[in-house]
Amino acid sequence: IGADGAGKSSLMKVVAGVLSHEEGKVEVLGRLIDSERQAEKVKSAIGFMPQGLGRNLYPTLSIEENIDFFARLRMVPPDLLQERKERLLEVTRLHAFRARPAGQLSGGMKQKLGLICTLIHAPRLIILDEPTTGVDPVSRRDFWLILAQLIHTERITALISTAYLDEASRFDHVALMHEGQIILEGPPDLLIDRSDATIVQCAAKGAALAALTAAFPQHEATQGEVRLFVPLRDPGQAQAQVQSILVAAGLPKVEAPVVTRPQLEDLFIAHIGGMDSFARGLEVAHALLNESPWEQWRSERYASFDSGAGKDFESGKLSLADLHALALTQGEPKQVSGKQERYENLLNQYLQR
């Protein structure tokens, strides 16, 4: 799962054996894919449906002609073809349209036909690249129901990519991708259960809205309501923190805030934000450790931080970039003996995280 450009399609093509890779290791169905020859050996057990509505179909051929073509391409015996074709047409409810050209099908029907053509040779693994992109909500739901049924009855594994985070709950295992990297993976429910965050939703306008959105950068504000991503696991503590922000700003507490667990989309955005903060921290680390000697940097830019800032840094409440920004606002240091080691220890902890 990931936004456009995250690398999902490239990964799908590598696993399908239609795109070579220069680094890393890929195993498909127990076979190491390290050459075109090895990739060819597993293709008979794979079904690949590329991104795009009807991308793997021939628009001038009818539904049945497309199925027959892919069956011959995959060398499906005629006696098995008829039985599999009829069953798949029945499950997808396309049997009544078998003579219709693929170019005259709706988006949802094209994807169903594409799924049949992907499954016609009884593969062990199917790879579906964003199969519901561009499909209307009703057809999307219908597609997932059909796919779930076929996965169960065919006893196959499905590797699927999607940009729709709301579809993640349908999967047994998810991997969130960002800029070519997997930043979070595991069963959807487990990822949410393990998240140290709470969603607090409440009414907020004017000064209250400004105070809350400033305190919680990850938020959604619409029509007098604000939805806050609070980095605290305990719902009571999350509510208390929201109320304390308002009290500190001299504002009344909100009434009846709604507390829920975060969704995968919340975790995805939070992790992307964390990676951006990490990148900024790396820039500072590079400047500190590689470009300028400690004593020069300390004398020119370092401002002593108190133990509270250090604890916030260690607990993850304060990033290295934030710590650096805080240092720049506190003036020249006094009695800095021993703080070089303290700072470098914090820096190392940050880089390890």
XYZ file of C-alpha atoms in Angstrom:
353
model
C 0.000 0.000 0.000
C 1.339 3.429 -0.843
C 0.847 6.654 -2.724
C 1.558 7.065 -6.429
C 5.279 6.771 -7.072
C 5.989 4.737 -3.938
C 7.382 1.834 -5.983
C 4.443 -0.571 -5.849
C 4.265 -1.322 -9.582
C 8.022 -1.794 -9.838
C 7.898 -4.312 -7.006
C 4.966 -6.146 -8.638
C 6.861 -6.415 -11.925
C 10.018 -7.684 -10.215
C 8.070 -10.409 -8.412
C 6.274 -11.301 -11.648
C 9.623 -11.695 -13.390
C 9.018 -9.042 -16.041
C 11.431 -6.466 -14.581
C 15.019 -7.190 -13.605
C 16.535 -5.868 -10.368
C 20.074 -4.732 -9.651
C 20.187 -5.116 -5.872
C 18.554 -7.240 -3.207
C 17.129 -10.746 -3.317
C 13.773 -11.987 -4.600
C 12.319 -15.417 -3.904
C 9.079 -16.480 -5.556
C 7.403 -19.763 -4.645
C 10.623 -20.979 -3.056
C 12.813 -20.173 -6.056
C 15.533 -17.504 -6.050
C 14.898 -15.137 -8.964
C 18.398 -13.987 -9.895
C 18.215 -14.259 -13.675
C 15.740 -14.211 -16.567
C 16.057 -17.989 -16.850
C 15.015 -18.457 -13.200
C 12.153 -16.009 -13.649
C 10.848 -18.000 -16.609
C 10.743 -21.168 -14.510
C 8.099 -19.747 -12.138
C 5.967 -17.825 -14.631
C 3.750 -20.827 -15.315
C 2.675 -20.744 -11.652
C 2.031 -16.985 -11.640
C -0.860 -14.890 -12.854
C -0.058 -11.194 -13.398
C -2.686 -8.498 -13.871
C -0.968 -5.161 -14.677
C -2.172 -1.744 -13.639
C -4.871 -0.120 -15.770
C -8.466 -0.940 -16.673
C -8.421 -3.832 -19.112
C -4.679 -3.443 -19.654
C -4.208 -7.174 -20.258
C -7.265 -7.507 -22.502
C -7.845 -7.272 -26.246
C -10.715 -4.777 -26.781
C -11.945 -6.202 -30.101
C -12.214 -9.753 -28.728
C -15.283 -10.812 -26.796
C -15.212 -11.880 -23.173
C -15.092 -15.547 -24.155
C -12.506 -14.979 -26.876
C -10.208 -13.198 -24.427
C -10.498 -16.085 -21.976
C -9.829 -18.666 -24.691
C -6.823 -16.704 -25.931
C -5.181 -16.552 -22.505
C -6.003 -20.212 -21.923
C -4.195 -21.197 -25.139
C -1.328 -18.861 -24.261
C -1.026 -20.645 -20.923
C -1.485 -24.064 -22.555
C -4.577 -25.002 -20.560
C -5.887 -28.401 -21.797
C -9.256 -28.054 -23.608
C -11.021 -30.457 -21.258
C -9.996 -28.355 -18.234
C -10.600 -25.044 -19.958
C -14.347 -25.468 -20.408
C -14.945 -26.358 -16.759
C -12.747 -23.541 -15.395
C -14.138 -20.974 -17.804
C -17.756 -21.713 -16.933
C -17.071 -21.660 -13.199
C -15.145 -18.359 -13.309
C -17.795 -16.740 -15.524
C -20.437 -17.851 -13.042
C -18.560 -16.504 -10.003
C -17.908 -13.141 -11.669
C -21.441 -13.002 -13.112
C -20.122 -12.375 -16.625
C -21.663 -15.485 -18.218
C -24.559 -13.483 -19.666
C -22.151 -11.113 -21.455
C -19.719 -13.660 -22.881
C -20.203 -12.435 -26.475
C -19.686 -8.724 -25.648
C -16.383 -7.168 -26.847
C -14.025 -6.246 -24.023
C -13.818 -2.682 -25.313
C -17.535 -2.218 -24.584
C -17.353 -3.315 -20.938
C -17.572 -1.035 -17.930
C -14.476 -0.553 -15.771
C -15.673 -3.015 -13.177
C -16.521 -5.660 -15.779
C -13.104 -5.236 -17.417
C -11.402 -5.914 -14.114
C -13.517 -9.021 -13.538
C -12.598 -10.302 -16.986
C -8.957 -9.466 -16.322
C -9.176 -11.497 -13.127
C -10.593 -14.494 -15.027
C -7.766 -14.291 -17.566
C -5.257 -14.114 -14.711
C -6.741 -17.200 -13.035
C -7.589 -19.336 -16.061
C -4.411 -21.484 -15.832
C -4.855 -22.154 -12.077
C -1.763 -20.277 -10.809
C -0.415 -20.672 -7.274
C 0.283 -16.929 -7.011
C -1.614 -14.035 -8.556
C -0.167 -10.530 -8.701
C -2.705 -7.744 -9.076
C -1.359 -4.224 -9.560
C -3.931 -1.685 -8.329
C -6.886 -3.716 -9.631
C -9.552 -1.316 -8.310
C -8.048 2.011 -9.386
C -10.565 3.854 -11.544
C -13.421 1.522 -10.603
C -16.616 2.890 -9.036
C -17.211 2.136 -5.302
C -19.925 -0.479 -5.898
C -17.813 -2.360 -8.442
C -14.798 -2.101 -6.147
C -16.703 -3.804 -3.339
C -18.005 -6.452 -5.727
C -14.488 -7.115 -7.027
C -13.089 -7.691 -3.524
C -15.924 -10.068 -2.605
C -15.337 -12.103 -5.766
C -11.570 -12.110 -5.236
C -11.914 -13.273 -1.625
C -14.160 -16.119 -2.742
C -11.770 -17.197 -5.493
C -8.712 -17.039 -3.224
C -10.505 -19.311 -0.767
C -11.811 -21.816 -3.312
C -8.681 -21.842 -5.501
C -6.348 -21.929 -2.457
C -3.967 -19.388 -3.924
C -1.867 -16.511 -2.654
C -2.580 -12.990 -3.895
C -0.012 -10.180 -3.898
C -1.958 -6.969 -4.424
C -0.999 -3.308 -4.602
C -3.366 -0.433 -3.953
C -3.317 3.279 -3.224
C -6.542 2.988 -1.216
C -5.659 2.646 2.459
C -9.273 1.817 3.328
C -8.849 -1.480 1.449
C -6.059 -2.622 3.772
C -8.404 -4.278 6.247
C -9.218 -6.891 3.577
C -5.650 -8.197 3.556
C -3.948 -10.728 5.829
C -0.658 -8.834 5.738
C 0.115 -5.292 4.608
C 3.298 -3.387 3.813
C 3.185 0.403 3.678
C 5.588 1.770 1.060
C 7.072 5.250 0.759
C 9.707 6.297 -1.779
C 10.706 2.717 -2.540
C 10.992 1.625 1.082
C 8.723 -0.493 3.264
C 8.181 1.633 6.367
C 5.601 -0.474 8.172
C 4.361 -4.037 7.737
C 2.304 -6.708 9.443
C -1.320 -7.800 9.884
C -3.557 -4.677 9.725
C -5.225 -5.210 13.105
C -1.899 -5.877 14.795
C -0.341 -2.718 13.356
C -3.190 -0.644 14.732
C -3.114 -2.417 18.103
C 0.603 -1.764 18.428
C 0.371 1.913 17.563
C 1.166 4.258 20.431
C -1.419 6.791 19.370
C -5.040 7.793 19.860
C -7.452 9.790 17.718
C -9.297 12.526 19.591
C -12.138 14.265 17.772
C -13.900 17.301 19.183
C -15.565 20.588 18.328
C -13.105 23.445 17.963
C -13.221 26.894 16.391
C -11.182 30.059 16.437
C -8.542 30.214 19.146
C -9.253 26.666 20.335
C -8.756 25.290 16.833
C -5.542 27.271 16.407
C -4.144 26.031 19.730
C -4.950 22.377 19.044
C -3.722 22.288 15.458
C -0.487 23.984 16.527
C 0.037 21.390 19.285
C -0.834 18.388 17.093
C 0.603 18.791 13.566
C -1.228 15.695 12.276
C -4.862 16.757 12.205
C -7.946 17.198 10.049
C -10.212 20.200 10.569
C -13.623 20.490 8.878
C -16.776 22.484 9.682
C -16.065 23.234 13.313
C -14.687 19.757 14.074
C -11.077 18.734 14.462
C -9.621 15.240 14.388
C -6.300 15.033 16.230
C -3.602 12.370 16.074
C -2.339 12.282 19.665
C 0.884 10.257 20.167
C -0.327 8.604 23.372
C -1.652 5.048 23.595
C -3.885 5.554 26.628
C -7.209 7.213 25.640
C -7.537 8.941 29.006
C -4.086 10.460 28.753
C -4.772 11.540 25.173
C -7.950 13.344 26.240
C -6.138 14.922 29.166
C -3.377 16.220 26.912
C -5.887 17.814 24.564
C -7.645 19.504 27.488
C -4.352 20.662 29.001
C -3.402 22.382 25.737
C -6.595 24.388 25.877
C -6.208 25.236 29.574
C -2.606 26.363 29.025
C -3.877 28.693 26.298
C -6.490 30.143 28.670
C -9.361 28.504 26.824
C -12.268 26.386 28.115
C -12.085 22.613 27.851
C -13.928 20.861 25.040
C -17.050 18.901 25.862
C -17.463 15.184 25.138
C -14.438 14.511 22.916
C -14.707 11.291 20.902
C -11.757 8.918 21.300
C -10.984 6.143 18.800
C -8.074 4.003 17.674
C -6.117 5.306 14.673
C -6.646 3.922 11.190
C -3.892 2.662 8.900
C -4.008 5.947 7.027
C -3.164 7.775 10.270
C -0.192 5.484 10.906
C 1.003 5.869 7.323
C 0.965 9.671 7.522
C 2.608 9.586 10.955
C 5.437 7.384 9.691
C 6.008 9.559 6.631
C 6.238 12.577 8.924
C 8.699 10.696 11.099
C 10.852 9.888 8.081
C 10.885 13.553 7.051
C 11.951 14.515 10.578
C 14.610 11.804 10.462
C 15.921 13.187 7.173
C 16.224 16.657 8.690
C 17.995 15.145 11.672
C 20.473 13.401 9.387
C 21.324 16.704 7.755
C 22.109 18.203 11.152
C 24.078 15.107 12.153
C 26.132 15.344 8.978
C 26.921 18.977 9.693
C 27.886 18.207 13.276
C 30.008 15.126 12.795
C 31.466 15.511 9.319
C 31.650 19.128 8.285
C 32.607 21.101 11.370
C 34.656 20.199 14.435
C 32.674 19.991 17.636
C 34.441 22.883 19.352
C 33.862 25.197 16.378
C 30.197 24.274 16.141
C 29.778 24.571 19.915
C 31.363 27.971 20.089
C 29.449 29.314 17.109
C 26.017 27.673 17.275
C 25.551 25.453 20.274
C 23.256 26.514 23.068
C 23.076 24.400 26.187
C 19.864 22.422 26.632
C 18.471 21.395 29.973
C 17.830 17.833 31.067
C 14.151 18.188 30.181
C 14.961 18.699 26.515
C 17.303 15.728 26.620
C 14.591 13.507 28.081
C 12.096 14.675 25.482
C 14.624 13.828 22.791
C 15.244 10.356 24.171
C 11.529 9.616 24.453
C 10.891 10.671 20.875
C 8.898 13.807 21.724
C 11.716 15.991 20.410
C 13.493 15.288 17.127
C 17.144 16.067 16.528
C 16.091 18.898 14.227
C 13.856 20.279 16.988
C 16.672 19.937 19.488
C 18.952 21.809 17.146
C 16.373 24.552 16.647
C 15.950 24.808 20.416
C 19.700 25.121 20.820
C 19.864 28.031 18.406
C 17.402 30.038 20.516
C 19.167 29.722 23.834
C 22.338 31.763 23.335
C 25.952 30.912 24.012
C 26.763 28.030 26.365
C 28.285 28.345 29.774
C 30.290 25.641 31.484
C 29.874 23.155 28.667
C 32.250 20.559 30.099
C 30.878 17.060 29.487
C 28.014 18.183 27.246
C 29.817 17.142 24.090
C 29.618 13.504 25.144
C 26.010 13.938 26.282
C 24.984 15.426 22.946
C 26.817 12.823 20.894
C 25.143 10.031 22.897
C 21.762 11.545 22.103
C 22.770 11.884 18.479
C 23.773 8.219 18.302
C 20.479 7.140 19.872
C 18.616 9.163 17.293
C 20.548 7.680 14.392
C 19.986 4.161 15.726
C 16.244 4.783 15.868
